[in-house]
C-alpha cells in the first residue's frame, strides 16, 4: 500500500491490515457513538452498543475475564459494527501525512487515556501486540504531543513526521558548542516585550535541548557532555516556556531539524576537543601586541587585553567566557556586560588581529579546522516555522554599515533605524564589525592595515616617503608619522645615489 503514512516505499498489505486491526480494536473498545456520527446511521450505532455490551458464549467477557483491548482479539459478530471500526481505522491510515494522521487519531488516543490506560509516546509500539508499523507508531506518538512533557517531545521528535523511539545520541555533544551558535540562539531564544531575555544563559540551555533530541540520556548528563553548568531545572523551565508561548510554536521543530542536520552532516569542528584543550588556558593573545594595536587605532578608552582573551576563548570553543580560566572569566554581571559591549564595539582591525591569532593557535596545535562555523539549514525548511527571533540575514551588511553613525552610538538607536531588535543588532555588529570611529581615526586605522606594505616598499623596493604617499593617495606627514609610530628607521635624504631629489 502506498498511503502517505507509510512513506515513499509504501507498506506490505499484511502490515496495513495489522494497523487496521489495532485501530479497529481501539475504536471498538474506547470510541462512543458520538465520536463516529459521521460514519454511519443511528440504527447502526444501536447495534454497535448492543455488541459492546454483549459477547457470545465462550468469550473472555462472558467468562468474567477482563482483558484490555479485548475487541482487538475478538472481532465483533455484527458486520455493521465491524464496518464502522474498519472505516474509522482507514480514515486514519489514509491521512495525507504523519502529522495529519496524528491529528486524526488524537481523539482515539485521548479516549484510551481517559479509560485509565497510560499511553506515553514510548509505549505506543506495544499497541496491537507490538505488531503495528513504524508509520502508525509515528502517528500515535504525534497524537500524544500536546499531552506530554516538553522533554518527551524532544526525545520522541514528535514535532516532525520522522518521530521515532529515542536512542543513544550522546556523540552529538562533540559537534555542539557549549552555547548554541549565535545565529541559532538569535532565532530560537524567547524574549520579553521589554527586550530582555526570558531565560538567562538561553544559548547554553538550547544546546542541551538540541542534544536531547531523539536521545535517551538524562538532562544532567547532557549538561555535563556539553560542558555547561546550567541545571536540569533550568533546561526543563525553558522548554516549558517554549511550549507555552505562541511565538515559540516551532522552536522544538527547529531543534529537531538542527539535530538531524548535525547527525547527518556532522561538523568541521570538534568542540569537545577544543573545550578540553582551551578551557584551562589563561592567555591567548600577547597583551603588548594588543596594546600596540589599540594605540594605533583608538583615540581613547582603550579596552584591556582581558576582553581580547575572552573573545578568542569564546570564538575558539563556542563556550561563554564565564566558563573560561578564572584569570580571564568575567566574575560579575558588570564584567559580562562590558564584554558584551566589547563584542559589538570591536573595530575591524581589532577583529582581524584576534581572528589571525585564533587561527595561529589552531595551527600551533595541528588542528585543521575553521576558526568558527555555523550550521546552515535549507531555507525552505525554516521559512514556514514560527520562531521568536528574526532571520539573522534579513539585514544586509551594507544596510548595517549605513545605519551605524560615526562616533559613539547606542544599539537601540541602530535597531530602530533597521526596524529590528537590539539582540539582532548586537549579533550583526559582532559578526560584521563596523568602523564607527571618527574620520581622523579611520584614516589611522587604514594606516595600521597598510604599514606592512609601506615598510616593504620603503626598505626593500627603496621607494621614498613621498613616492609611498603619492601611491597611497595620502600625505608625506602621514607616512612619516606611521613609520615613527611603528619603529621603522627613516633613512637620511639622498641615501640612494641616482634617485632624483624632490625640490
Short mmCIF file of N, CA and C in Angstrom, two decimals, residues 321-454:
data_model
loop_
_atom_site.label_atom_id
_atom_site.label_comp_id
_atom_site.label_asym_id
_atom_site.label_seq_id
_atom_site.Cartn_x
_atom_site.Cartn_y
_atom_site.Cartn_z
N UNK A 321 32.45 33.12 28.02
CA UNK A 321 33.66 33.42 28.80
C UNK A 321 33.54 33.09 30.29
N UNK A 322 32.32 33.01 30.83
CA UNK A 322 32.17 32.67 32.25
C UNK A 322 32.74 31.29 32.57
N UNK A 323 32.92 30.45 31.53
CA UNK A 323 33.46 29.10 31.74
C UNK A 323 34.94 29.03 31.43
N UNK A 324 35.57 30.16 31.17
CA UNK A 324 37.00 30.19 30.87
C UNK A 324 37.82 30.07 32.14
N UNK A 325 39.14 30.09 32.00
CA UNK A 325 40.06 30.08 33.14
C UNK A 325 39.73 31.26 34.05
N UNK A 326 39.80 31.08 35.38
CA UNK A 326 39.45 32.18 36.29
C UNK A 326 40.21 33.48 36.03
N UNK A 327 41.39 33.39 35.43
CA UNK A 327 42.18 34.60 35.18
C UNK A 327 41.51 35.51 34.16
N UNK A 328 40.68 34.96 33.29
CA UNK A 328 40.05 35.78 32.26
C UNK A 328 38.52 35.73 32.30
N UNK A 329 37.96 34.83 33.08
CA UNK A 329 36.49 34.72 33.13
C UNK A 329 35.89 35.92 33.84
N UNK A 330 34.85 36.53 33.27
CA UNK A 330 34.18 37.64 33.96
C UNK A 330 33.45 37.11 35.20
N UNK A 331 33.72 37.76 36.34
CA UNK A 331 33.19 37.25 37.61
C UNK A 331 31.89 37.92 38.01
N UNK A 332 31.60 39.08 37.46
CA UNK A 332 30.41 39.83 37.86
C UNK A 332 29.54 40.13 36.64
N UNK A 333 28.28 40.48 36.89
CA UNK A 333 27.39 40.84 35.79
C UNK A 333 27.89 42.07 35.05
N UNK A 334 28.53 42.99 35.78
CA UNK A 334 29.09 44.19 35.15
C UNK A 334 30.19 43.82 34.16
N UNK A 335 31.04 42.89 34.56
CA UNK A 335 32.12 42.46 33.65
C UNK A 335 31.55 41.74 32.43
N UNK A 336 30.48 40.98 32.63
CA UNK A 336 29.86 40.30 31.49
C UNK A 336 29.25 41.31 30.52
N UNK A 337 28.65 42.36 31.06
CA UNK A 337 28.08 43.41 30.21
C UNK A 337 29.18 44.14 29.45
N UNK A 338 30.32 44.37 30.12
CA UNK A 338 31.44 45.03 29.46
C UNK A 338 31.96 44.19 28.30
N UNK A 339 32.01 42.86 28.51
CA UNK A 339 32.48 42.01 27.42
C UNK A 339 31.49 42.01 26.25
N UNK A 340 30.20 41.98 26.56
CA UNK A 340 29.19 42.04 25.51
C UNK A 340 29.33 43.32 24.70
N UNK A 341 29.56 44.43 25.40
CA UNK A 341 29.76 45.71 24.71
C UNK A 341 31.02 45.66 23.85
N UNK A 342 32.06 45.03 24.37
CA UNK A 342 33.31 44.90 23.60
C UNK A 342 33.05 44.17 22.29
N UNK A 343 32.21 43.14 22.30
CA UNK A 343 31.97 42.35 21.09
C UNK A 343 31.30 43.17 20.00
N UNK A 344 30.35 44.05 20.37
CA UNK A 344 29.71 44.81 19.29
C UNK A 344 30.37 46.15 19.02
N UNK A 345 31.31 46.55 19.89
CA UNK A 345 32.05 47.80 19.65
C UNK A 345 33.42 47.53 19.03
N UNK A 346 33.74 46.29 18.76
CA UNK A 346 35.07 45.96 18.25
C UNK A 346 35.25 46.57 16.86
N UNK A 347 36.45 47.05 16.59
CA UNK A 347 36.77 47.64 15.29
C UNK A 347 37.30 46.57 14.34
N UNK A 348 37.16 46.77 13.04
CA UNK A 348 37.59 45.74 12.08
C UNK A 348 39.05 45.33 12.25
N UNK A 349 39.95 46.28 12.48
CA UNK A 349 41.36 45.93 12.63
C UNK A 349 41.58 45.07 13.86
N UNK A 350 40.84 45.33 14.94
CA UNK A 350 40.95 44.51 16.15
C UNK A 350 40.44 43.09 15.89
N UNK A 351 39.30 43.00 15.20
CA UNK A 351 38.75 41.68 14.88
C UNK A 351 39.71 40.89 14.00
N UNK A 352 40.36 41.57 13.06
CA UNK A 352 41.33 40.89 12.18
C UNK A 352 42.49 40.33 12.99
N UNK A 353 43.01 41.12 13.93
CA UNK A 353 44.13 40.65 14.75
C UNK A 353 43.70 39.44 15.58
N UNK A 354 42.54 39.50 16.20
CA UNK A 354 42.09 38.40 17.05
C UNK A 354 41.80 37.15 16.23
N UNK A 355 41.21 37.32 15.05
CA UNK A 355 40.94 36.16 14.20
C UNK A 355 42.24 35.52 13.73
N UNK A 356 43.23 36.36 13.37
CA UNK A 356 44.53 35.84 12.96
C UNK A 356 45.20 35.10 14.12
N UNK A 357 45.07 35.63 15.33
CA UNK A 357 45.66 34.98 16.49
C UNK A 357 44.99 33.63 16.75
N UNK A 358 43.67 33.59 16.65
CA UNK A 358 42.94 32.33 16.84
C UNK A 358 43.37 31.29 15.82
N UNK A 359 43.54 31.72 14.56
CA UNK A 359 43.99 30.81 13.52
C UNK A 359 45.39 30.26 13.84
N UNK A 360 46.26 31.13 14.33
CA UNK A 360 47.62 30.71 14.67
C UNK A 360 47.62 29.70 15.81
N UNK A 361 46.72 29.88 16.77
CA UNK A 361 46.64 28.95 17.90
C UNK A 361 46.21 27.57 17.41
N UNK A 362 45.22 27.51 16.53
CA UNK A 362 44.80 26.23 15.99
C UNK A 362 45.93 25.57 15.21
N UNK A 363 46.65 26.36 14.40
CA UNK A 363 47.75 25.82 13.62
C UNK A 363 48.84 25.26 14.53
N UNK A 364 49.09 25.96 15.64
CA UNK A 364 50.13 25.50 16.57
C UNK A 364 49.78 24.16 17.20
N UNK A 365 48.49 23.87 17.30
CA UNK A 365 48.05 22.59 17.87
C UNK A 365 47.78 21.55 16.78
N UNK A 366 48.08 21.89 15.54
CA UNK A 366 47.87 20.95 14.44
C UNK A 366 46.41 20.67 14.15
N UNK A 367 45.54 21.65 14.40
CA UNK A 367 44.09 21.47 14.21
C UNK A 367 43.70 22.10 12.88
N UNK A 368 43.36 21.28 11.92
CA UNK A 368 42.98 21.76 10.58
C UNK A 368 41.46 21.91 10.53
N UNK A 369 40.97 22.93 11.20
CA UNK A 369 39.54 23.23 11.25
C UNK A 369 39.34 24.72 11.04
N UNK A 370 38.16 25.13 10.58
CA UNK A 370 37.89 26.58 10.53
C UNK A 370 37.89 27.15 11.94
N UNK A 371 38.19 28.44 12.05
CA UNK A 371 38.19 29.06 13.38
C UNK A 371 36.80 28.99 13.99
N UNK A 372 35.79 29.29 13.21
CA UNK A 372 34.41 29.20 13.68
C UNK A 372 33.52 28.75 12.53
N UNK A 373 32.33 28.29 12.88
CA UNK A 373 31.43 27.70 11.88
C UNK A 373 30.01 27.74 12.42
N UNK A 374 29.04 27.80 11.52
CA UNK A 374 27.64 27.75 11.89
C UNK A 374 26.90 26.84 10.93
N UNK A 375 26.11 25.89 11.42
CA UNK A 375 25.35 25.03 10.50
C UNK A 375 24.27 25.82 9.78
N UNK A 376 24.10 25.50 8.51
CA UNK A 376 23.08 26.15 7.69
C UNK A 376 22.06 25.12 7.23
N UNK A 377 20.80 25.39 7.51
CA UNK A 377 19.73 24.50 7.07
C UNK A 377 19.09 25.06 5.81
N UNK A 378 18.40 24.19 5.12
CA UNK A 378 17.65 24.60 3.93
C UNK A 378 16.67 25.70 4.31
N UNK A 379 16.75 26.84 3.64
CA UNK A 379 15.88 27.98 3.98
C UNK A 379 14.41 27.61 3.86
N UNK A 380 14.08 26.75 2.91
CA UNK A 380 12.68 26.36 2.73
C UNK A 380 12.14 25.63 3.94
N UNK A 381 13.00 24.85 4.63
CA UNK A 381 12.54 24.09 5.79
C UNK A 381 12.28 24.99 6.99
N UNK A 382 12.85 26.20 6.99
CA UNK A 382 12.66 27.13 8.10
C UNK A 382 11.63 28.21 7.81
N UNK A 383 11.36 28.43 6.54
CA UNK A 383 10.55 29.59 6.15
C UNK A 383 9.17 29.57 6.78
N UNK A 384 8.58 28.40 6.92
CA UNK A 384 7.21 28.31 7.42
C UNK A 384 7.13 28.14 8.94
N UNK A 385 8.28 28.08 9.60
CA UNK A 385 8.28 27.87 11.05
C UNK A 385 8.06 29.19 11.78
N UNK A 386 7.35 29.12 12.89
CA UNK A 386 7.05 30.30 13.70
C UNK A 386 8.07 30.33 14.84
N UNK A 387 9.09 31.20 14.69
CA UNK A 387 10.19 31.28 15.65
C UNK A 387 10.22 32.66 16.30
N UNK A 388 10.73 32.76 17.53
CA UNK A 388 10.66 34.04 18.25
C UNK A 388 11.63 35.10 17.76
N UNK A 389 12.74 34.70 17.17
CA UNK A 389 13.75 35.67 16.75
C UNK A 389 13.73 35.95 15.27
N UNK A 390 14.38 37.03 14.85
CA UNK A 390 14.41 37.39 13.42
C UNK A 390 15.37 36.54 12.63
N UNK A 391 15.20 36.54 11.33
CA UNK A 391 16.16 35.90 10.43
C UNK A 391 17.45 36.71 10.48
N UNK A 392 18.57 36.12 10.89
CA UNK A 392 19.82 36.90 11.01
C UNK A 392 20.22 37.60 9.72
N UNK A 393 19.88 37.01 8.58
CA UNK A 393 20.30 37.57 7.29
C UNK A 393 19.29 38.55 6.71
N UNK A 394 18.27 38.92 7.49
CA UNK A 394 17.27 39.85 6.97
C UNK A 394 17.80 41.28 6.85
N UNK A 395 18.94 41.57 7.48
CA UNK A 395 19.61 42.88 7.36
C UNK A 395 20.95 42.66 6.69
N UNK A 396 21.20 43.31 5.58
CA UNK A 396 22.46 43.14 4.87
C UNK A 396 23.58 43.90 5.57
N UNK A 397 24.80 43.51 5.27
CA UNK A 397 25.96 44.19 5.85
C UNK A 397 25.99 45.65 5.40
N UNK A 398 25.61 45.90 4.16
CA UNK A 398 25.62 47.28 3.66
C UNK A 398 24.64 48.14 4.45
N UNK A 399 23.44 47.62 4.70
CA UNK A 399 22.45 48.38 5.49
C UNK A 399 22.94 48.62 6.90
N UNK A 400 23.59 47.62 7.47
CA UNK A 400 24.12 47.77 8.82
C UNK A 400 25.14 48.90 8.88
N UNK A 401 26.07 48.91 7.94
CA UNK A 401 27.12 49.93 7.94
C UNK A 401 26.54 51.32 7.72
N UNK A 402 25.50 51.41 6.93
CA UNK A 402 24.87 52.71 6.70
C UNK A 402 24.16 53.21 7.95
N UNK A 403 23.64 52.28 8.75
CA UNK A 403 22.84 52.67 9.92
C UNK A 403 23.69 53.06 11.13
N UNK A 404 24.95 52.62 11.17
CA UNK A 404 25.80 52.92 12.32
C UNK A 404 26.39 54.32 12.16
N UNK A 405 26.12 55.22 13.09
CA UNK A 405 26.66 56.58 12.97
C UNK A 405 28.14 56.64 13.34
N UNK A 406 28.78 57.71 12.95
CA UNK A 406 30.19 57.92 13.30
C UNK A 406 30.27 58.34 14.76
N UNK A 407 31.26 57.81 15.46
CA UNK A 407 31.44 58.16 16.87
C UNK A 407 30.58 57.29 17.77
N UNK A 408 30.33 57.78 18.97
CA UNK A 408 29.59 57.00 19.95
C UNK A 408 28.14 56.82 19.50
N UNK A 409 27.56 55.65 19.80
CA UNK A 409 26.17 55.39 19.41
C UNK A 409 25.58 54.34 20.34
N UNK A 410 24.27 54.22 20.34
CA UNK A 410 23.56 53.24 21.15
C UNK A 410 23.00 52.14 20.25
N UNK A 411 23.00 50.90 20.75
CA UNK A 411 22.47 49.78 19.97
C UNK A 411 20.99 50.00 19.67
N UNK A 412 20.25 50.52 20.63
CA UNK A 412 18.81 50.75 20.42
C UNK A 412 18.57 51.72 19.27
N UNK A 413 19.46 52.70 19.12
CA UNK A 413 19.35 53.67 18.03
C UNK A 413 19.49 52.97 16.69
N UNK A 414 20.47 52.07 16.57
CA UNK A 414 20.67 51.34 15.32
C UNK A 414 19.52 50.38 15.07
N UNK A 415 19.04 49.72 16.13
CA UNK A 415 17.92 48.77 15.98
C UNK A 415 16.68 49.48 15.45
N UNK A 416 16.44 50.69 15.96
CA UNK A 416 15.28 51.45 15.48
C UNK A 416 15.44 51.82 14.01
N UNK A 417 16.64 52.21 13.63
CA UNK A 417 16.88 52.57 12.23
C UNK A 417 16.70 51.38 11.29
N UNK A 418 17.02 50.19 11.79
CA UNK A 418 16.93 48.98 10.96
C UNK A 418 15.61 48.25 11.15
N UNK A 419 14.77 48.76 12.06
CA UNK A 419 13.48 48.13 12.34
C UNK A 419 13.65 46.68 12.76
N UNK A 420 14.54 46.46 13.71
CA UNK A 420 14.78 45.12 14.22
C UNK A 420 15.05 45.19 15.72
N UNK A 421 15.49 44.10 16.31
CA UNK A 421 15.71 44.04 17.75
C UNK A 421 17.14 44.40 18.11
N UNK A 422 17.35 44.79 19.36
CA UNK A 422 18.72 45.08 19.80
C UNK A 422 19.57 43.82 19.76
N UNK A 423 18.98 42.67 20.09
CA UNK A 423 19.74 41.41 20.04
C UNK A 423 20.24 41.14 18.62
N UNK A 424 19.41 41.45 17.63
CA UNK A 424 19.80 41.26 16.23
C UNK A 424 20.96 42.18 15.88
N UNK A 425 20.90 43.43 16.31
CA UNK A 425 21.98 44.38 16.01
C UNK A 425 23.28 43.95 16.68
N UNK A 426 23.20 43.50 17.93
CA UNK A 426 24.40 43.04 18.63
C UNK A 426 25.03 41.85 17.88
N UNK A 427 24.19 40.94 17.42
CA UNK A 427 24.69 39.81 16.64
C UNK A 427 25.38 40.29 15.36
N UNK A 428 24.74 41.22 14.65
CA UNK A 428 25.30 41.70 13.38
C UNK A 428 26.62 42.42 13.58
N UNK A 429 26.69 43.30 14.60
CA UNK A 429 27.92 44.04 14.84
C UNK A 429 29.04 43.12 15.30
N UNK A 430 28.71 42.05 16.02
CA UNK A 430 29.73 41.09 16.45
C UNK A 430 30.28 40.31 15.26
N UNK A 431 29.41 40.03 14.31
CA UNK A 431 29.81 39.23 13.15
C UNK A 431 30.43 40.08 12.05
N UNK A 432 29.94 41.31 11.89
CA UNK A 432 30.45 42.20 10.84
C UNK A 432 30.86 43.52 11.49
N UNK A 433 32.05 43.59 12.07
CA UNK A 433 32.48 44.81 12.77
C UNK A 433 32.40 46.04 11.87
N UNK A 434 31.97 47.13 12.46
CA UNK A 434 31.79 48.39 11.74
C UNK A 434 32.80 49.41 12.28
N UNK A 435 33.40 50.14 11.38
CA UNK A 435 34.33 51.20 11.81
C UNK A 435 33.52 52.45 12.14
N UNK A 436 33.19 52.60 13.43
CA UNK A 436 32.39 53.73 13.88
C UNK A 436 33.25 54.90 14.36
N UNK A 437 34.58 54.75 14.27
CA UNK A 437 35.48 55.79 14.80
C UNK A 437 35.40 57.06 13.95
N UNK A 438 35.74 58.22 14.53
CA UNK A 438 35.74 59.48 13.78
C UNK A 438 36.67 59.41 12.57
N UNK A 439 36.49 60.31 11.58
CA UNK A 439 37.27 60.24 10.34
C UNK A 439 38.78 60.18 10.56
N UNK A 440 39.28 61.00 11.52
CA UNK A 440 40.74 61.02 11.71
C UNK A 440 41.25 59.65 12.13
N UNK A 441 40.50 58.97 12.96
CA UNK A 441 40.96 57.66 13.42
C UNK A 441 40.64 56.57 12.42
N UNK A 442 39.70 56.82 11.53
CA UNK A 442 39.50 55.87 10.43
C UNK A 442 40.73 55.87 9.54
N UNK A 443 41.27 57.07 9.30
CA UNK A 443 42.50 57.14 8.50
C UNK A 443 43.64 56.44 9.22
N UNK A 444 43.69 56.60 10.55
CA UNK A 444 44.75 55.96 11.33
C UNK A 444 44.61 54.44 11.26
N UNK A 445 43.37 53.96 11.32
CA UNK A 445 43.14 52.52 11.24
C UNK A 445 43.56 51.99 9.87
N UNK A 446 43.24 52.74 8.81
CA UNK A 446 43.66 52.32 7.47
C UNK A 446 45.18 52.27 7.39
N UNK A 447 45.81 53.24 8.00
CA UNK A 447 47.27 53.26 8.02
C UNK A 447 47.81 52.01 8.71
N UNK A 448 47.16 51.61 9.81
CA UNK A 448 47.63 50.44 10.55
C UNK A 448 47.57 49.18 9.71
N UNK A 449 46.58 49.12 8.81
CA UNK A 449 46.47 47.93 7.97
C UNK A 449 47.44 47.96 6.80
N UNK A 450 47.98 49.12 6.46
CA UNK A 450 48.85 49.26 5.29
C UNK A 450 50.32 49.36 5.64
N UNK A 451 50.62 49.51 6.92
CA UNK A 451 52.00 49.80 7.31
C UNK A 451 52.96 48.70 6.88
N UNK A 452 52.51 47.45 6.86
CA UNK A 452 53.39 46.35 6.44
C UNK A 452 53.83 46.51 4.99
N UNK A 453 52.86 46.85 4.11
CA UNK A 453 53.19 47.04 2.71
C UNK A 453 54.09 48.25 2.51
N UNK A 454 53.79 49.34 3.27
CA UNK A 454 54.63 50.53 3.15
C UNK A 454 56.06 50.23 3.53
#
